[in-house]
Amino acid sequence: MFRIGKEEIDAVARVIESRQLFRSNHANQEVVHFEAEWAAKMGAAYSLCVSGGTCALIAALVGLEIGPGDEVLVPGYTFMATATAVLAVGAIPVLVEIDDSLTIDPEDLVRKITAETRAIIPVHINGWPANMDRIMELARQHGLAVVEDACQSDGGSYKNKRLGSIGDVGCFSFNHYKIISAGEGGALVTNNKTAYERAMVYHDAGTQFRPYKDELSVPIFLGAQYRVSEIIGAILRVQLERLDGILADLHRVKHSIMSELAGAENISFIRSNDVNGDCCSVLGFSFANPSMAREFAKSDGVNGIVTIDSGKHVYANWDPLLEKRGGHCDAVNPFLMSRNQGLRCEYARDMLPQTLERLNRSVIVHMNPDWQDDQIELVANSCRQAALNLTQATHEQDLREGK
Ligand SMILES: *Cc1c(COP(=O)(O)O)cnc(C)c1O
């Protein structure tokens, strides 16, 4: 969460004073307004607000009728929820390499598509747009659905289209760590009416509270309970008003630092699929080898993270998946379901060597939209100095090794 204040407090106070905290069935409600505003902002026909990004992914997959017997392609560098959402609907996640943009690698995607593949989940990790042109082209060629995981990229874009609005369904998170936040929360957007209605039915445990349940074109089935309260809706409406300002300031900060570092020794940025659409919440560096990355990340004033250390964002740490604990009991564990026998359920911690290799020598530095010139200068200087020191360290190493 970047910015929050008096406006959110006032919005929450209004909800409490109204004594209407539940998303009921009348149109003049915070959550209902937020959905319309989010859909308009994202350039999609429909939006559904749910209690988290994971819920949005699950509801999206349910919306697209993905389940047991289906393989879904997900990158090996993303928050674990991208893959576990696939298991939550009974389908099998198949892991795909990342390329030099650290987003899903279209070349490996092609290799991983089989007759059982139903969908691709590209992830706009760190606010960085995935290669949507290639992904959409492949999806069309092979008749696959595309669910964009835009949980880390609220408001970003790819070739002037909002991230999340390009595939069949786009999923967003508003948890504490995302670009806009209500502590928890999420949303999906789509132009597919059936997917929207199915997601709506699913998120509302049978839609008993919807006035328009009689107008649905899909049959009602049982689902989960992912509804959000009016308090979340009220906060999100204010956060949405802040979104453009946050993105503009992140852009200013990241691009100032990048231009200060342009041409500096040992500095190389992670390639972007669309520089203008980048949310700019994270600056990524690529180094020649892992020891340089590690040295740089821990240098004074850099506050970097070697991406391989991103915990549950790296597939090698997705224990429930790797150990095939895909459900709370055997009967609902997708790995044991009869319809999934014969799908690609084999995982290993070293199965994506290209991903591990890239993550081992990449460093991410988080940006802050409220940094002013002095802070920008400090970060840029720290990075420049840290990168310069690497040459010295490498030189000394070579001397020790007698090169
Ligand atoms: C945060 C995140 C999610 C899950 O969002 P929650 O709101 O925590 O459920 C999914 N995918 C990615 C890439 C994320 O960063």
Short mmCIF file of C-alpha atoms and ligand atoms in Angstrom, two decimals:
data_model
loop_
_atom_site.label_atom_id
_atom_site.label_comp_id
_atom_site.label_asym_id
_atom_site.label_seq_id
_atom_site.Cartn_x
_atom_site.Cartn_y
_atom_site.Cartn_z
CA MET A 1 0.00 0.00 0.00
CA PHE A 2 1.41 3.36 -0.98
CA ARG A 3 -1.07 6.06 0.01
CA ILE A 4 -4.00 6.15 2.40
CA GLY A 5 -5.45 8.88 4.61
CA LYS A 6 -8.32 11.07 5.66
CA GLU A 7 -10.40 10.40 2.54
CA GLU A 8 -10.51 6.66 3.28
CA ILE A 9 -11.36 7.36 6.93
CA ASP A 10 -14.26 9.58 5.86
CA ALA A 11 -15.49 7.01 3.36
CA VAL A 12 -15.46 4.26 5.98
CA ALA A 13 -17.20 6.56 8.47
CA ARG A 14 -19.97 7.18 5.95
CA VAL A 15 -20.51 3.45 5.52
CA ILE A 16 -20.65 2.88 9.25
CA GLU A 17 -23.05 5.77 9.76
CA SER A 18 -25.30 4.36 7.04
CA ARG A 19 -25.52 1.12 9.07
CA GLN A 20 -25.41 -0.74 5.77
CA LEU A 21 -22.16 -2.71 5.76
CA PHE A 22 -23.40 -5.68 3.79
CA ARG A 23 -23.38 -5.83 0.05
CA SER A 24 -27.12 -6.23 -0.37
CA ASN A 25 -29.08 -5.87 -3.51
CA HIS A 26 -29.60 -2.24 -4.27
CA ALA A 27 -27.69 -0.35 -6.91
CA ASN A 28 -26.52 2.61 -4.86
CA GLN A 29 -23.82 0.74 -2.98
CA GLU A 30 -20.08 1.25 -2.57
CA VAL A 31 -19.08 -2.16 -3.97
CA VAL A 32 -21.49 -1.85 -6.88
CA HIS A 33 -20.16 1.62 -7.69
CA PHE A 34 -16.58 0.42 -7.38
CA GLU A 35 -17.22 -2.42 -9.83
CA ALA A 36 -18.61 0.00 -12.41
CA GLU A 37 -15.72 2.43 -11.86
CA TRP A 38 -13.09 -0.34 -12.05
CA ALA A 39 -14.62 -1.80 -15.22
CA ALA A 40 -14.60 1.64 -16.84
CA LYS A 41 -11.03 2.33 -15.75
CA MET A 42 -9.82 -1.04 -17.05
CA GLY A 43 -11.80 -0.75 -20.27
CA ALA A 44 -13.87 -3.89 -19.73
CA ALA A 45 -17.60 -4.53 -19.88
CA TYR A 46 -17.90 -6.31 -16.52
CA SER A 47 -16.14 -6.24 -13.20
CA LEU A 48 -16.68 -8.31 -10.08
CA CYS A 49 -15.17 -7.36 -6.75
CA VAL A 50 -14.09 -10.30 -4.57
CA SER A 51 -12.19 -10.77 -1.34
CA GLY A 52 -8.73 -11.25 -2.86
CA GLY A 53 -6.59 -11.78 -5.93
CA THR A 54 -6.51 -15.53 -5.34
CA CYS A 55 -10.32 -15.53 -5.20
CA ALA A 56 -10.39 -13.54 -8.44
CA LEU A 57 -8.18 -16.13 -10.17
CA ILE A 58 -10.31 -19.01 -8.90
CA ALA A 59 -13.57 -17.27 -9.87
CA ALA A 60 -12.08 -16.49 -13.31
CA LEU A 61 -11.18 -20.14 -13.91
CA VAL A 62 -14.63 -21.21 -12.72
CA GLY A 63 -16.09 -18.57 -15.02
CA LEU A 64 -14.28 -20.13 -17.97
CA GLU A 65 -15.35 -23.64 -16.96
CA ILE A 66 -11.83 -24.86 -16.34
CA GLY A 67 -11.57 -27.89 -14.07
CA PRO A 68 -10.44 -31.51 -13.77
CA GLY A 69 -8.92 -32.85 -17.00
CA ASP A 70 -7.45 -29.45 -17.93
CA GLU A 71 -3.86 -28.28 -17.93
CA VAL A 72 -3.19 -24.58 -17.31
CA LEU A 73 0.14 -22.96 -18.17
CA VAL A 74 1.66 -20.72 -15.48
CA PRO A 75 5.10 -19.14 -15.21
CA GLY A 76 7.62 -20.39 -12.63
CA TYR A 77 8.16 -16.87 -11.32
CA THR A 78 4.94 -15.57 -9.76
CA PHE A 79 3.27 -15.64 -6.38
CA MET A 80 2.31 -19.24 -5.59
CA ALA A 81 -1.41 -18.34 -5.71
CA THR A 82 -1.33 -18.27 -9.53
CA ALA A 83 -0.62 -22.01 -9.53
CA THR A 84 -2.69 -22.93 -6.48
CA ALA A 85 -5.77 -21.23 -7.97
CA VAL A 86 -5.53 -23.76 -10.80
CA LEU A 87 -5.49 -26.61 -8.28
CA ALA A 88 -8.40 -25.03 -6.43
CA VAL A 89 -10.64 -25.63 -9.44
CA GLY A 90 -9.35 -29.19 -9.88
CA ALA A 91 -7.10 -28.49 -12.88
CA ILE A 92 -3.35 -29.10 -13.18
CA PRO A 93 -0.80 -26.25 -13.38
CA VAL A 94 2.00 -26.83 -15.89
CA LEU A 95 5.05 -24.68 -15.22
CA VAL A 96 6.60 -22.53 -17.93
CA GLU A 97 9.97 -20.77 -18.08
CA ILE A 98 10.40 -16.99 -17.92
CA ASP A 99 12.39 -15.06 -20.51
CA ASP A 100 14.70 -12.06 -20.12
CA SER A 101 11.72 -9.86 -19.17
CA LEU A 102 11.17 -12.23 -16.18
CA THR A 103 7.62 -12.81 -17.47
CA ILE A 104 6.33 -16.00 -19.11
CA ASP A 105 8.52 -17.11 -22.04
CA PRO A 106 6.46 -17.45 -25.27
CA GLU A 107 9.06 -19.87 -26.69
CA ASP A 108 8.64 -22.26 -23.78
CA LEU A 109 4.86 -21.72 -23.88
CA VAL A 110 4.79 -23.15 -27.39
CA ARG A 111 6.74 -26.20 -26.27
CA LYS A 112 4.40 -26.81 -23.32
CA ILE A 113 1.05 -26.69 -25.17
CA THR A 114 -0.62 -30.10 -25.51
CA ALA A 115 -4.09 -31.38 -26.42
CA GLU A 116 -5.00 -31.09 -22.72
CA THR A 117 -4.00 -27.43 -22.38
CA ARG A 118 -7.03 -25.21 -21.76
CA ALA A 119 -5.62 -21.89 -20.60
CA ILE A 120 -2.59 -19.68 -20.09
CA ILE A 121 -2.13 -17.43 -17.06
CA PRO A 122 0.43 -14.77 -17.97
CA VAL A 123 1.52 -12.81 -14.90
CA HIS A 124 2.47 -9.14 -15.04
CA ILE A 125 4.96 -9.70 -12.27
CA ASN A 126 6.36 -6.67 -10.43
CA GLY A 127 4.07 -4.46 -12.51
CA TRP A 128 5.92 -5.51 -15.70
CA PRO A 129 3.70 -6.33 -18.71
CA ALA A 130 3.98 -9.85 -20.11
CA ASN A 131 4.40 -10.28 -23.88
CA MET A 132 0.65 -10.16 -24.58
CA ASP A 133 0.90 -10.00 -28.40
CA ARG A 134 2.66 -13.37 -28.57
CA ILE A 135 0.54 -14.89 -25.83
CA MET A 136 -2.76 -13.86 -27.46
CA GLU A 137 -1.52 -15.08 -30.85
CA LEU A 138 -0.63 -18.49 -29.39
CA ALA A 139 -3.91 -18.64 -27.50
CA ARG A 140 -5.88 -17.98 -30.69
CA GLN A 141 -3.87 -20.53 -32.69
CA HIS A 142 -4.47 -23.25 -30.11
CA GLY A 143 -7.95 -22.25 -28.90
CA LEU A 144 -6.80 -21.48 -25.35
CA ALA A 145 -8.31 -19.14 -22.79
CA VAL A 146 -6.12 -16.41 -21.29
CA VAL A 147 -6.50 -15.33 -17.67
CA GLU A 148 -4.22 -12.40 -16.90
CA ASP A 149 -2.82 -12.30 -13.40
CA ALA A 150 -2.58 -8.53 -12.95
CA CYS A 151 -2.44 -8.76 -9.16
CA GLN A 152 0.85 -6.84 -9.02
CA SER A 153 -0.01 -4.46 -11.82
CA ASP A 154 -3.18 -2.53 -10.99
CA GLY A 155 -3.43 0.21 -13.63
CA GLY A 156 -0.52 -0.87 -15.83
CA SER A 157 -0.91 -1.32 -19.58
CA TYR A 158 0.43 -3.10 -22.66
CA LYS A 159 0.33 -1.20 -25.96
CA ASN A 160 -2.20 1.22 -24.48
CA LYS A 161 -4.56 -1.47 -23.24
CA ARG A 162 -4.89 -1.94 -19.50
CA LEU A 163 -3.26 -5.04 -18.09
CA GLY A 164 -6.09 -7.43 -17.29
CA SER A 165 -8.27 -6.21 -20.17
CA ILE A 166 -6.47 -8.07 -22.97
CA GLY A 167 -7.12 -11.74 -22.19
CA ASP A 168 -10.49 -13.39 -21.51
CA VAL A 169 -10.46 -12.45 -17.83
CA GLY A 170 -8.10 -10.21 -15.84
CA CYS A 171 -7.51 -10.59 -12.11
CA PHE A 172 -6.40 -7.97 -9.61
CA SER A 173 -5.43 -7.90 -5.96
CA PHE A 174 -5.86 -5.08 -3.48
CA ASN A 175 -4.06 -6.71 -0.58
CA HIS A 176 -1.69 -4.71 1.59
CA TYR A 177 1.30 -5.11 -0.75
CA LYS A 178 -0.34 -4.03 -4.01
CA ILE A 179 -0.42 -0.71 -5.83
CA ILE A 180 -3.83 0.22 -4.44
CA SER A 181 -5.13 -1.51 -1.36
CA ALA A 182 -7.90 -2.02 1.14
CA GLY A 183 -5.78 -4.40 3.22
CA GLU A 184 -7.40 -7.31 1.39
CA GLY A 185 -9.59 -7.43 -1.69
CA GLY A 186 -9.54 -8.26 -5.36
CA ALA A 187 -11.45 -7.95 -8.61
CA LEU A 188 -11.80 -9.52 -12.00
CA VAL A 189 -12.74 -7.88 -15.29
CA THR A 190 -14.01 -9.44 -18.50
CA ASN A 191 -16.02 -8.81 -21.64
CA ASN A 192 -17.35 -12.36 -21.51
CA LYS A 193 -20.86 -12.22 -20.05
CA THR A 194 -21.05 -15.95 -19.33
CA ALA A 195 -17.70 -15.95 -17.54
CA TYR A 196 -18.81 -12.92 -15.53
CA GLU A 197 -22.11 -14.49 -14.55
CA ARG A 198 -20.50 -17.79 -13.62
CA ALA A 199 -17.89 -15.97 -11.53
CA MET A 200 -20.65 -13.98 -9.86
CA VAL A 201 -22.66 -17.10 -9.03
CA TYR A 202 -19.53 -18.79 -7.70
CA HIS A 203 -18.43 -15.86 -5.51
CA ASP A 204 -21.83 -15.49 -3.88
CA ALA A 205 -22.41 -19.07 -2.69
CA GLY A 206 -25.44 -19.40 -4.91
CA THR A 207 -26.30 -15.73 -5.53
CA GLN A 208 -29.06 -15.61 -2.97
CA PHE A 209 -28.46 -11.94 -2.35
CA ARG A 210 -28.52 -10.73 -5.94
CA PRO A 211 -31.61 -8.92 -7.20
CA TYR A 212 -30.82 -9.98 -10.73
CA LYS A 213 -30.49 -13.67 -10.03
CA ASP A 214 -33.63 -14.20 -12.06
CA GLU A 215 -32.01 -12.49 -15.04
CA LEU A 216 -28.91 -14.70 -15.15
CA SER A 217 -28.35 -16.61 -18.36
CA VAL A 218 -26.44 -19.35 -16.53
CA PRO A 219 -27.86 -21.86 -14.07
CA ILE A 220 -27.11 -21.26 -10.41
CA PHE A 221 -24.61 -23.68 -8.89
CA LEU A 222 -22.95 -23.74 -5.51
CA GLY A 223 -19.73 -21.86 -5.03
CA ALA A 224 -17.61 -20.14 -2.44
CA GLN A 225 -18.34 -17.01 -0.45
CA TYR A 226 -15.96 -14.34 -1.72
CA ARG A 227 -18.17 -11.27 -1.25
CA VAL A 228 -16.63 -8.07 0.07
CA SER A 229 -18.15 -5.69 2.57
CA GLU A 230 -19.19 -2.11 1.91
CA ILE A 231 -16.20 -0.98 3.98
CA ILE A 232 -13.80 -2.54 1.48
CA GLY A 233 -15.82 -1.08 -1.40
CA ALA A 234 -15.68 2.41 0.11
CA ILE A 235 -11.91 2.25 0.64
CA LEU A 236 -11.33 0.93 -2.88
CA ARG A 237 -13.29 3.78 -4.44
CA VAL A 238 -10.97 6.30 -2.79
CA GLN A 239 -7.91 4.22 -3.65
CA LEU A 240 -9.00 4.15 -7.29
CA GLU A 241 -9.06 7.95 -7.26
CA ARG A 242 -5.45 7.84 -6.10
CA LEU A 243 -4.33 5.32 -8.75
CA ASP A 244 -3.34 7.73 -11.54
CA GLY A 245 -1.34 9.88 -9.14
CA ILE A 246 0.47 6.88 -7.67
CA LEU A 247 1.35 5.55 -11.14
CA ALA A 248 2.50 8.95 -12.39
CA ASP A 249 4.78 9.37 -9.39
CA LEU A 250 6.13 5.81 -9.63
CA HIS A 251 6.89 6.52 -13.29
CA ARG A 252 8.68 9.75 -12.40
CA VAL A 253 10.74 8.06 -9.70
CA LYS A 254 11.72 4.96 -11.68
CA HIS A 255 12.55 6.84 -14.86
CA SER A 256 14.61 9.44 -12.99
CA ILE A 257 16.66 6.68 -11.39
CA MET A 258 17.02 4.83 -14.69
CA SER A 259 18.17 7.92 -16.56
CA GLU A 260 20.68 8.71 -13.82
CA LEU A 261 22.03 5.18 -14.16
CA ALA A 262 22.02 5.02 -17.95
CA GLY A 263 25.41 3.90 -19.22
CA ALA A 264 26.84 3.31 -15.73
CA GLU A 265 29.30 0.47 -15.40
CA ASN A 266 27.79 -3.00 -14.76
CA ILE A 267 24.25 -1.58 -14.86
CA SER A 268 21.79 -3.39 -17.08
CA PHE A 269 18.03 -3.22 -16.61
CA ILE A 270 15.60 -6.09 -16.99
CA ARG A 271 14.05 -5.84 -20.47
CA SER A 272 10.49 -4.53 -20.56
CA ASN A 273 7.77 -5.70 -22.95
CA ASP A 274 6.30 -2.19 -22.79
CA VAL A 275 8.22 0.58 -21.05
CA ASN A 276 5.22 2.93 -21.12
CA GLY A 277 2.87 0.37 -19.59
CA ASP A 278 5.19 -0.59 -16.74
CA CYS A 279 3.65 0.24 -13.35
CA CYS A 280 7.17 1.29 -12.28
CA SER A 281 6.72 -0.08 -8.77
CA VAL A 282 9.86 -2.20 -9.16
CA LEU A 283 13.22 -1.57 -10.85
CA GLY A 284 14.89 -4.74 -12.09
CA PHE A 285 18.61 -5.25 -12.75
CA SER A 286 20.32 -8.08 -14.55
CA PHE A 287 23.93 -9.08 -13.83
CA ALA A 288 26.48 -11.28 -15.55
CA ASN A 289 26.54 -13.80 -12.72
CA PRO A 290 24.89 -14.61 -9.35
CA SER A 291 27.75 -13.38 -7.17
CA MET A 292 27.60 -9.92 -8.75
CA ALA A 293 23.82 -9.86 -8.21
CA ARG A 294 24.19 -10.85 -4.57
CA GLU A 295 26.95 -8.35 -3.91
CA PHE A 296 24.96 -5.53 -5.55
CA ALA A 297 21.71 -6.35 -3.72
CA LYS A 298 23.27 -6.11 -0.27
CA SER A 299 25.31 -2.98 -0.95
CA ASP A 300 24.70 0.16 1.12
CA GLY A 301 21.57 2.06 0.19
CA VAL A 302 20.46 -0.33 -2.58
CA ASN A 303 17.90 -2.41 -0.62
CA GLY A 304 17.83 -4.98 -3.38
CA ILE A 305 16.50 -8.51 -3.40
CA VAL A 306 18.12 -11.19 -5.54
CA THR A 307 14.95 -12.46 -7.19
CA ILE A 308 15.72 -16.10 -6.38
CA ASP A 309 15.22 -15.05 -2.73
CA SER A 310 11.61 -13.96 -3.35
CA GLY A 311 10.25 -16.91 -1.35
CA LYS A 312 6.85 -18.09 -2.54
CA HIS A 313 7.31 -16.16 -5.80
CA VAL A 314 9.73 -18.85 -7.01
CA TYR A 315 8.27 -22.21 -8.10
CA ALA A 316 11.05 -24.14 -6.35
CA ASN A 317 9.46 -23.04 -3.04
CA TRP A 318 5.89 -24.05 -3.88
CA ASP A 319 5.89 -27.03 -1.53
CA PRO A 320 2.16 -27.93 -1.66
CA LEU A 321 2.47 -28.17 -5.45
CA LEU A 322 5.83 -29.92 -5.58
CA GLU A 323 4.66 -32.40 -2.97
CA LYS A 324 1.27 -32.77 -4.65
CA ARG A 325 -0.77 -31.78 -1.64
CA GLY A 326 -3.41 -30.24 -3.86
CA GLY A 327 -6.43 -30.47 -1.56
CA HIS A 328 -7.53 -30.99 2.03
CA CYS A 329 -8.29 -34.68 1.45
CA ASP A 330 -7.50 -37.24 -1.22
CA ALA A 331 -10.91 -37.03 -2.90
CA VAL A 332 -10.49 -33.34 -3.70
CA ASN A 333 -6.77 -33.47 -4.46
CA PRO A 334 -6.53 -32.79 -8.22
CA PHE A 335 -3.38 -34.89 -8.46
CA LEU A 336 -5.38 -37.96 -7.41
CA MET A 337 -8.51 -37.27 -9.47
CA SER A 338 -9.20 -39.84 -12.17
CA ARG A 339 -9.75 -37.19 -14.82
CA ASN A 340 -6.26 -35.82 -14.23
CA GLN A 341 -4.42 -39.11 -14.62
CA GLY A 342 -2.27 -38.85 -17.71
CA LEU A 343 -1.83 -35.07 -17.37
CA ARG A 344 1.60 -33.62 -16.66
CA CYS A 345 1.73 -33.82 -12.87
CA GLU A 346 5.48 -34.25 -12.44
CA TYR A 347 7.34 -31.45 -10.70
CA ALA A 348 10.93 -31.00 -9.54
CA ARG A 349 12.75 -28.11 -7.90
CA ASP A 350 15.16 -27.88 -10.86
CA MET A 351 12.62 -28.36 -13.66
CA LEU A 352 12.89 -24.78 -14.99
CA PRO A 353 16.67 -24.20 -15.34
CA GLN A 354 16.30 -21.04 -17.42
CA THR A 355 14.06 -19.49 -14.75
CA LEU A 356 16.45 -20.37 -11.93
CA GLU A 357 19.41 -19.08 -13.91
CA ARG A 358 17.74 -15.71 -14.58
CA LEU A 359 16.39 -15.29 -11.06
CA ASN A 360 19.83 -16.06 -9.64
CA ARG A 361 21.42 -13.10 -11.37
CA SER A 362 18.55 -10.59 -11.25
CA VAL A 363 17.92 -8.02 -8.54
CA ILE A 364 14.74 -6.09 -7.81
CA VAL A 365 14.54 -2.77 -6.00
CA HIS A 366 11.15 -1.48 -4.88
CA MET A 367 10.21 2.08 -5.83
CA ASN A 368 8.18 4.53 -3.76
CA PRO A 369 5.94 7.16 -5.40
CA ASP A 370 6.64 9.58 -2.55
CA TRP A 371 10.39 9.73 -3.07
CA GLN A 372 11.54 13.25 -3.84
CA ASP A 373 14.67 14.37 -5.68
CA ASP A 374 17.03 13.85 -2.75
CA GLN A 375 15.85 10.29 -2.19
CA ILE A 376 15.99 9.54 -5.92
CA GLU A 377 19.52 10.88 -6.00
CA LEU A 378 20.49 8.76 -3.02
CA VAL A 379 19.14 5.54 -4.52
CA ALA A 380 20.67 6.24 -7.94
CA ASN A 381 24.07 7.05 -6.40
CA SER A 382 23.97 3.97 -4.19
CA CYS A 383 23.20 1.76 -7.18
CA ARG A 384 25.89 3.37 -9.33
CA GLN A 385 28.51 3.00 -6.59
CA ALA A 386 27.48 -0.57 -5.77
CA ALA A 387 27.72 -1.55 -9.44
CA LEU A 388 31.09 0.13 -9.80
CA ASN A 389 32.42 -1.76 -6.76
CA LEU A 390 31.57 -5.02 -8.51
CA THR A 391 34.32 -4.45 -11.06
CA GLN A 392 36.78 -3.94 -8.24
CA ALA A 393 35.57 -7.09 -6.46
CA THR A 394 35.72 -9.14 -9.65
CA HIS A 395 39.20 -7.83 -10.36
CA GLU A 396 40.41 -8.78 -6.87
CA GLN A 397 38.82 -12.20 -7.21
CA ASP A 398 40.62 -12.74 -10.51
CA LEU A 399 43.91 -11.74 -8.90
CA ARG A 400 43.35 -14.23 -6.06
CA GLU A 401 42.58 -16.95 -8.55
CA GLY A 402 45.70 -16.03 -10.51
CA LYS A 403 43.87 -15.07 -13.70
C1 LIG B 1 -0.83 -10.94 -4.53
C2 LIG B 1 -0.87 -11.86 -5.67
C3 LIG B 1 -1.89 -12.81 -5.82
C4 LIG B 1 -2.91 -13.10 -4.78
O1 LIG B 1 -3.60 -12.01 -4.30
P1 LIG B 1 -4.30 -12.08 -2.85
O2 LIG B 1 -5.12 -10.84 -2.81
O3 LIG B 1 -3.21 -12.10 -1.84
O4 LIG B 1 -5.11 -13.31 -2.82
C5 LIG B 1 -1.90 -13.57 -6.98
N1 LIG B 1 -0.96 -13.44 -7.92
C6 LIG B 1 0.04 -12.56 -7.79
C7 LIG B 1 1.03 -12.44 -8.90
C8 LIG B 1 0.14 -11.75 -6.66
O5 LIG B 1 1.15 -10.91 -6.54
#
